PDB file of C-alpha atoms in Angstrom:
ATOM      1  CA  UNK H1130      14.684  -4.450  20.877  1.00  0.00           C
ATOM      2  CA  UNK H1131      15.673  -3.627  17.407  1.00  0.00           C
ATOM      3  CA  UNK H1132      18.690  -6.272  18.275  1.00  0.00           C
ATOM      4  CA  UNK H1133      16.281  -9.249  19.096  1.00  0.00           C
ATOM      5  CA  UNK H1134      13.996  -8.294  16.044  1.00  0.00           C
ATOM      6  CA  UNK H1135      16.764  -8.804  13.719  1.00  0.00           C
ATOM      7  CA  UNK H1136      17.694 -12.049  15.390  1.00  0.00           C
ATOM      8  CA  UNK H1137      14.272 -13.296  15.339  1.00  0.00           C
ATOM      9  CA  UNK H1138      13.624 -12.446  11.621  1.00  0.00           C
ATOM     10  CA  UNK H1139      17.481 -14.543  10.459  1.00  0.00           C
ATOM     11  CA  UNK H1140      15.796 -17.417  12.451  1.00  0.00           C
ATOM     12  CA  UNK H1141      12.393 -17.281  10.843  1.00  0.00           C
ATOM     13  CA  UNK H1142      14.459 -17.375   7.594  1.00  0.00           C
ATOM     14  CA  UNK H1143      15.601 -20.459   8.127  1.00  0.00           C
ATOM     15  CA  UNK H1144      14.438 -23.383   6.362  1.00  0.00           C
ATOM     16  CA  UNK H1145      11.811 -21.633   4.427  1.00  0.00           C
ATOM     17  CA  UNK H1146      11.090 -21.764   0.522  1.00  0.00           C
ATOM     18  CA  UNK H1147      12.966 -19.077  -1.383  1.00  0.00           C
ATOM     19  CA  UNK H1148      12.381 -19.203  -5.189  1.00  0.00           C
ATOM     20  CA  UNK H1149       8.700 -18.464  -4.773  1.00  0.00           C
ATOM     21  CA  UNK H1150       9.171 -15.639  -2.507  1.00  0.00           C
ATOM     22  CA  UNK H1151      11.915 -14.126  -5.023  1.00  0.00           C
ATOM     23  CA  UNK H1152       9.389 -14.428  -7.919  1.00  0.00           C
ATOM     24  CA  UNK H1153       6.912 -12.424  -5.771  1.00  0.00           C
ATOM     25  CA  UNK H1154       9.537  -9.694  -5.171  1.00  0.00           C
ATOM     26  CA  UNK H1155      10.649  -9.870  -8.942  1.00  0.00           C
ATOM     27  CA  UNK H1156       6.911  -9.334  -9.331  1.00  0.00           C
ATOM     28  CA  UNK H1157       6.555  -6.168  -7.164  1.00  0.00           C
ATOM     29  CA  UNK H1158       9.879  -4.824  -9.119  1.00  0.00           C
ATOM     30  CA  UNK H1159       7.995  -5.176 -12.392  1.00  0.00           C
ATOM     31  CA  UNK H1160       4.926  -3.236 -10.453  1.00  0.00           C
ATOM     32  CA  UNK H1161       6.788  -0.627  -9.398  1.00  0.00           C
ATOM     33  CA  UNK H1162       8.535   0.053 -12.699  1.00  0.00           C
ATOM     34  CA  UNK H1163       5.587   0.429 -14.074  1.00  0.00           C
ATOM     35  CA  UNK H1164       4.145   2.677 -11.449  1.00  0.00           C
ATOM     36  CA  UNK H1165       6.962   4.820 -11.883  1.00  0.00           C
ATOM     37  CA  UNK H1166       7.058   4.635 -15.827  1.00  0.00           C
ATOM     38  CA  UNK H1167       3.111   5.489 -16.447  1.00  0.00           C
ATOM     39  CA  UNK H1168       0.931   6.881 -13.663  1.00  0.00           C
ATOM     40  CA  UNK H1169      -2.132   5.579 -15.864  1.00  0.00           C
ATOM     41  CA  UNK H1170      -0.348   1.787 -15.116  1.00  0.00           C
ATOM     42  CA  UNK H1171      -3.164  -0.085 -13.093  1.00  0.00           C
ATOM     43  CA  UNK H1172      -1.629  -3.318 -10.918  1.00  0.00           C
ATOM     44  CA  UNK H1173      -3.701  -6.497 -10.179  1.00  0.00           C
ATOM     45  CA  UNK H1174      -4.402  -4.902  -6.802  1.00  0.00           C
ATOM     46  CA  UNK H1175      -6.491  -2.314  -8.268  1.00  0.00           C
ATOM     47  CA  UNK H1176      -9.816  -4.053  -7.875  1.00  0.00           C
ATOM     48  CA  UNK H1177      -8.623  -4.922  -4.587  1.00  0.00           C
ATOM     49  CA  UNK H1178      -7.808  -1.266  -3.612  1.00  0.00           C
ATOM     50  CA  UNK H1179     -10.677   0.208  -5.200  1.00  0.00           C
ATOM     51  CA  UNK H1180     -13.024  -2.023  -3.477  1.00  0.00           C
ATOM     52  CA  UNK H1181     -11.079  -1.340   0.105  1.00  0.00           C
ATOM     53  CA  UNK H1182     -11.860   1.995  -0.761  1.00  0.00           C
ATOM     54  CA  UNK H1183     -15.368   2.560  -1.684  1.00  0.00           C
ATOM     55  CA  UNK H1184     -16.078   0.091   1.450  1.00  0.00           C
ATOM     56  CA  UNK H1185     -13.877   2.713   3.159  1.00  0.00           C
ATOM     57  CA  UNK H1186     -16.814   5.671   2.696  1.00  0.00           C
ATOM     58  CA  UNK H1187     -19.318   3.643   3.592  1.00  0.00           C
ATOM     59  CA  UNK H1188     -17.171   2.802   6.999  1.00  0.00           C
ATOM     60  CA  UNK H1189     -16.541   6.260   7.648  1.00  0.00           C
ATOM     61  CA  UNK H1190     -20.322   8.167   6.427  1.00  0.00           C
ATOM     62  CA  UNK H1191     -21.600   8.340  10.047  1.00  0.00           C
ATOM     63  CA  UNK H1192     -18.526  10.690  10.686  1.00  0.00           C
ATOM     64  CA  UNK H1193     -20.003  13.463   8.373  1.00  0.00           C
ATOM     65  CA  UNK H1194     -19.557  13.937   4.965  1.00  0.00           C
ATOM     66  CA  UNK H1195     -15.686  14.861   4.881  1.00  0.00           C
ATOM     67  CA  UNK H1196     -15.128  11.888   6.496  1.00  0.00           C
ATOM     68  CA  UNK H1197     -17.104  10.325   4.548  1.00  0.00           C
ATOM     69  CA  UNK H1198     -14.865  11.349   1.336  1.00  0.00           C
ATOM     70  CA  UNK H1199     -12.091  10.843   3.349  1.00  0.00           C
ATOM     71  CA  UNK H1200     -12.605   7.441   4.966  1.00  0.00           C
ATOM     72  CA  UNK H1201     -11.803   5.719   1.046  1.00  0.00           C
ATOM     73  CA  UNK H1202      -8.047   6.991   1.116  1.00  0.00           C
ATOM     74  CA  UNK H1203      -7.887   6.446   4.737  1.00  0.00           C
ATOM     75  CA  UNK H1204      -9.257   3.068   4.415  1.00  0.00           C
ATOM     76  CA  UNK H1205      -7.176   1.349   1.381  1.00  0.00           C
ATOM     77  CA  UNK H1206      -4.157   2.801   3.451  1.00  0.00           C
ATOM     78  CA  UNK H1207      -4.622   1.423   6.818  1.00  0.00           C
ATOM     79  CA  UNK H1208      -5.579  -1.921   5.158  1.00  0.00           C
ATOM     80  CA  UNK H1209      -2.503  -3.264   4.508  1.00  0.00           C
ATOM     81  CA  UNK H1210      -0.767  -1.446   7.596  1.00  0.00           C
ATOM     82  CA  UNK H1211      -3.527  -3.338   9.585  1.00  0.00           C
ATOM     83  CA  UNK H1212      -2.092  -6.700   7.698  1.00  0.00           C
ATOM     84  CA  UNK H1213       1.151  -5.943   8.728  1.00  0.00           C
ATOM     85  CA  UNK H1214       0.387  -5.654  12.587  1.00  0.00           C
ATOM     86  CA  UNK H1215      -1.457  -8.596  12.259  1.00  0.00           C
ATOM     87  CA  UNK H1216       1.001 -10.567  10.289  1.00  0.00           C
ATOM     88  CA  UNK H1217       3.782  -9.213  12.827  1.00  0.00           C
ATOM     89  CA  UNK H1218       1.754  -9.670  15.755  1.00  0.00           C
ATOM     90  CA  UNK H1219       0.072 -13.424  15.403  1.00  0.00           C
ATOM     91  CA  UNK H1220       2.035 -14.757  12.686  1.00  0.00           C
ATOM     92  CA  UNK H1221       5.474 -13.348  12.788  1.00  0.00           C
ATOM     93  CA  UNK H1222       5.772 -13.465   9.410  1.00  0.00           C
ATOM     94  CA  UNK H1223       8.288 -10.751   8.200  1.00  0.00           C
ATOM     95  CA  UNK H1224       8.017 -11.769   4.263  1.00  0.00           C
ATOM     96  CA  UNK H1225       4.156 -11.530   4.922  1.00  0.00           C
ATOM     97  CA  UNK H1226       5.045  -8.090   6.363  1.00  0.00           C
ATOM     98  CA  UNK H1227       7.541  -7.000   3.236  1.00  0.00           C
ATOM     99  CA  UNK H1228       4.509  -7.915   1.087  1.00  0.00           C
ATOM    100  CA  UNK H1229       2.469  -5.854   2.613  1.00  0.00           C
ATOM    101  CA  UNK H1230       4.553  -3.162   2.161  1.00  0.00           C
ATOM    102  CA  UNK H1231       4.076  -3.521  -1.557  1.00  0.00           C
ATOM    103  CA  UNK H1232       0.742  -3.314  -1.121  1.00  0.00           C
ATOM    104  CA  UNK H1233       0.851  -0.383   0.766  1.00  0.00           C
ATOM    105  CA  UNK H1234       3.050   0.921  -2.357  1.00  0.00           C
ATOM    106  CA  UNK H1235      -0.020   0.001  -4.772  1.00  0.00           C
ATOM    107  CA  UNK H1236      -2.392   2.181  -2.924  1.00  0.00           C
ATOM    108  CA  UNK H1237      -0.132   5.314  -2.264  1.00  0.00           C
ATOM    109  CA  UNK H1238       0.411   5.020  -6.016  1.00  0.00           C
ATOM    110  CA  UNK H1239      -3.467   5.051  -6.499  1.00  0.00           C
ATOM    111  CA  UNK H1240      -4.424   7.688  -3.913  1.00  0.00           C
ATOM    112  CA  UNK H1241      -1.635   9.831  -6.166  1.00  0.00           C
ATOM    113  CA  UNK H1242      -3.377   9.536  -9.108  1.00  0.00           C
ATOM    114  CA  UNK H1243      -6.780  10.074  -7.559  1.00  0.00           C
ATOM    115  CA  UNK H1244      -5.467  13.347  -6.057  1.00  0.00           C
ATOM    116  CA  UNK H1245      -3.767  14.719  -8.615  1.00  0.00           C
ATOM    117  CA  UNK H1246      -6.775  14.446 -10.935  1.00  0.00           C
ATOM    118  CA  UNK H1247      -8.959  16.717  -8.348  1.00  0.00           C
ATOM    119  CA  UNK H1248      -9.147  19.819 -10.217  1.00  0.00           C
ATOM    120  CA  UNK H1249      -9.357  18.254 -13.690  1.00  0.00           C
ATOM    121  CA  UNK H1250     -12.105  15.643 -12.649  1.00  0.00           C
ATOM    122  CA  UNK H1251     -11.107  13.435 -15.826  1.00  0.00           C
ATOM    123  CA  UNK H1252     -11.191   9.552 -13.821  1.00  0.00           C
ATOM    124  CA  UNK H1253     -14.106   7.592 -14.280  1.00  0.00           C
ATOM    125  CA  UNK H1254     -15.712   7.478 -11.041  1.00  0.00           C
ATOM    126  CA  UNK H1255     -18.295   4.579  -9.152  1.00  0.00           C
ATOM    127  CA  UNK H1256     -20.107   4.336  -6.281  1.00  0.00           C
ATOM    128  CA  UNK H1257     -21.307   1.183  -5.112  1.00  0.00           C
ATOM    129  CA  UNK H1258     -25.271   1.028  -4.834  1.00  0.00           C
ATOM    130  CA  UNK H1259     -25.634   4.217  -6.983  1.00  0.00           C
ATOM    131  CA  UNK H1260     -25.659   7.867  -5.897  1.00  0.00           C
ATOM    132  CA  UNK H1261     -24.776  11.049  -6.798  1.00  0.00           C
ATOM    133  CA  UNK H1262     -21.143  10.201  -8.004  1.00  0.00           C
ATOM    134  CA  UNK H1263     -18.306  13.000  -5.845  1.00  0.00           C
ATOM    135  CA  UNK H1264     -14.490  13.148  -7.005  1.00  0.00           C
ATOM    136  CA  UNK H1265     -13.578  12.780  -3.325  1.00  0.00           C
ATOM    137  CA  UNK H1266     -10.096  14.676  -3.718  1.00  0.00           C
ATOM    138  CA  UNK H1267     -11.927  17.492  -5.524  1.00  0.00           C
ATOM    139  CA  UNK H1268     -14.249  17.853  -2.549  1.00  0.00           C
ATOM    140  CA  UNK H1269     -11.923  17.131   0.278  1.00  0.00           C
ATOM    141  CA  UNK H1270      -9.205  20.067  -1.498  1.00  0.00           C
ATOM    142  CA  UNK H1271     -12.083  22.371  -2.351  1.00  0.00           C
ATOM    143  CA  UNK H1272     -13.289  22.160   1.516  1.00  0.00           C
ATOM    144  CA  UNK H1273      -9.985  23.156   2.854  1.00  0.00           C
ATOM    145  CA  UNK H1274      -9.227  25.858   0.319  1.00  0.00           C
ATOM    146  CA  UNK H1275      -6.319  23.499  -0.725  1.00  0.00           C
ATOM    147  CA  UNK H1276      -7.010  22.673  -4.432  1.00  0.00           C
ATOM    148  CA  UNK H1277      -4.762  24.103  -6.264  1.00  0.00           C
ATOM    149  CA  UNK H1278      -2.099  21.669  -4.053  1.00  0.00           C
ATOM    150  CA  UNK H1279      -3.443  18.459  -5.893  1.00  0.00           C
ATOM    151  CA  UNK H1280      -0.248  18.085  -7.719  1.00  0.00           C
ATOM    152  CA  UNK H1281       1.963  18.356  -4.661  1.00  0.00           C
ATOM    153  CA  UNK H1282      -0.107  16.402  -2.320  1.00  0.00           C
ATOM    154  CA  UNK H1283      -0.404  13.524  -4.953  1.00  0.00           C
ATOM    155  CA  UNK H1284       3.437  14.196  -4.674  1.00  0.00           C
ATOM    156  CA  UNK H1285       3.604  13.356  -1.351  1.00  0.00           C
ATOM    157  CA  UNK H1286       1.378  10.450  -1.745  1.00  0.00           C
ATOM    158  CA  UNK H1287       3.721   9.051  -4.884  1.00  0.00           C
ATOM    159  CA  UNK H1288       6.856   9.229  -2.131  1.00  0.00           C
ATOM    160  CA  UNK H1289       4.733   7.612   0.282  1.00  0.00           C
ATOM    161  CA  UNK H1290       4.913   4.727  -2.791  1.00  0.00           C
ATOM    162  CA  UNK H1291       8.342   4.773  -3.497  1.00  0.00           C
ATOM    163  CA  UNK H1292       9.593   4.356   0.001  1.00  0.00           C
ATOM    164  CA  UNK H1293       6.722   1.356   0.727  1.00  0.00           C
ATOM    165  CA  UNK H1294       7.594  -0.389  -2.157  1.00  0.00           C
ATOM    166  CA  UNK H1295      11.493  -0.104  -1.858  1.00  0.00           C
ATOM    167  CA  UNK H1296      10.962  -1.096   1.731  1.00  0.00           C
ATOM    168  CA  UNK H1297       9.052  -4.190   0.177  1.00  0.00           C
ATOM    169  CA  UNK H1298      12.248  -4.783  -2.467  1.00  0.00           C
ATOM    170  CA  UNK H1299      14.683  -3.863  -0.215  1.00  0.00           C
ATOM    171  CA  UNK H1300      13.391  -5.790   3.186  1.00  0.00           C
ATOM    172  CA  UNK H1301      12.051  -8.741   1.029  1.00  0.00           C
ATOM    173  CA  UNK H1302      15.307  -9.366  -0.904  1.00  0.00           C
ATOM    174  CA  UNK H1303      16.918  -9.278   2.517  1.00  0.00           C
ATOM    175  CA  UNK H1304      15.018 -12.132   4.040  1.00  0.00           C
ATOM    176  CA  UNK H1305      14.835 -14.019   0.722  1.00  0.00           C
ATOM    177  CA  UNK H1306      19.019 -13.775   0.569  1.00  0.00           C
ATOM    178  CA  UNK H1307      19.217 -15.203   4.353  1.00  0.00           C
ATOM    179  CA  UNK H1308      16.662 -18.138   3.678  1.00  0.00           C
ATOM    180  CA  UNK H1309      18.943 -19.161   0.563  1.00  0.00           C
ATOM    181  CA  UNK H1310      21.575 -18.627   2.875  1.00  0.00           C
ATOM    182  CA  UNK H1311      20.128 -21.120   5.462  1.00  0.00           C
ATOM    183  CA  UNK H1312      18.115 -23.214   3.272  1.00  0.00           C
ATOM    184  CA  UNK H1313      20.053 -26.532   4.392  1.00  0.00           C
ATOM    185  CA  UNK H1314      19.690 -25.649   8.295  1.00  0.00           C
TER     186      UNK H1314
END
């Protein structure tokens, strides 16, 4: 299995346009330095995230109300996990699926952030439509008697972004070296 998918991926390499997928990985690099250099750093998929994430609540709110604070995290995760089945499944597109490891990356970096500022309650917060505003984190912790583990569980969820995006770096430079390898087959 894992033999055939590595065949199939140095075929798909071939003949395809390099240079533009290396400036998208160079891209992601200068992401994730940032991500790692300021936690306050804030990457173009942010509106994207945070709107995958409020949509998330609303997705979720017939579940109860700790799903319902849940279903935003849950939601701007499984996003781009969902893009990479699809992109693996109907496209077989393995840059398409490196990429959305980055993605990924983004969002584990913002659920971090989000969660480590539960007991603190210091982000500015929306909510689409209006409402009574709820630091999700600081609700979901304070339910399960967990809150004083905001700082390692926005731990976990800053590994979670490390290994996604050097799986993006790592994986993505891979396929980009074997389509400049066969760029003239």
């Amino acid at each position: 299995m894992l033999k055939q998918l590595y065949e199939e991926s140095l075929d798909w390499c071939k003949g395809r346009i390099w240079y533009l997928r290396l400036a998208v990985l160079i891209f992601f690099g200068y992401i994730f330095i940032s991500h790692l250099s300021s936690s306050s750093y804030q990457s173009i998929f942010k509106p994207l995230n945070l709107g995958v994430h409020e949509l998330g609540h609303y997705l979720f709110a017939f579940l109860g109300r700790f799903m319902e604070m849940s279903g935003g995290a849950i939601t701007q995760c499984l996003a781009p996990v969902v893009s990479m089945i699809m992109f693996f499944r109907l496209q077989r597109d393995f840059f398409a699926i490196a990429f959305c490891f980055g993605w990924l990356a983004t969002n584990f970096f913002d659920v971090a952030v989000y969660a480590a500022d539960a007991r603190l309650m210091q982000l500015p917060l929306v909510r689409p439509g209006g409402g009574e505003v709820i630091h999700d984190w600081n609700y979901l912790l304070g339910r399960m008697g967990m809150l004083e583990w905001d700082g390692a569980i926005a731990f976990l969820f800053n590994a979670g972004g490390v290994v996604s995006m050097l799986i993006c770096l790592v994986g993505g430079g891979w396929l980009v070296w074997n389509m400049m390898k066969r760029s003239g087959e």
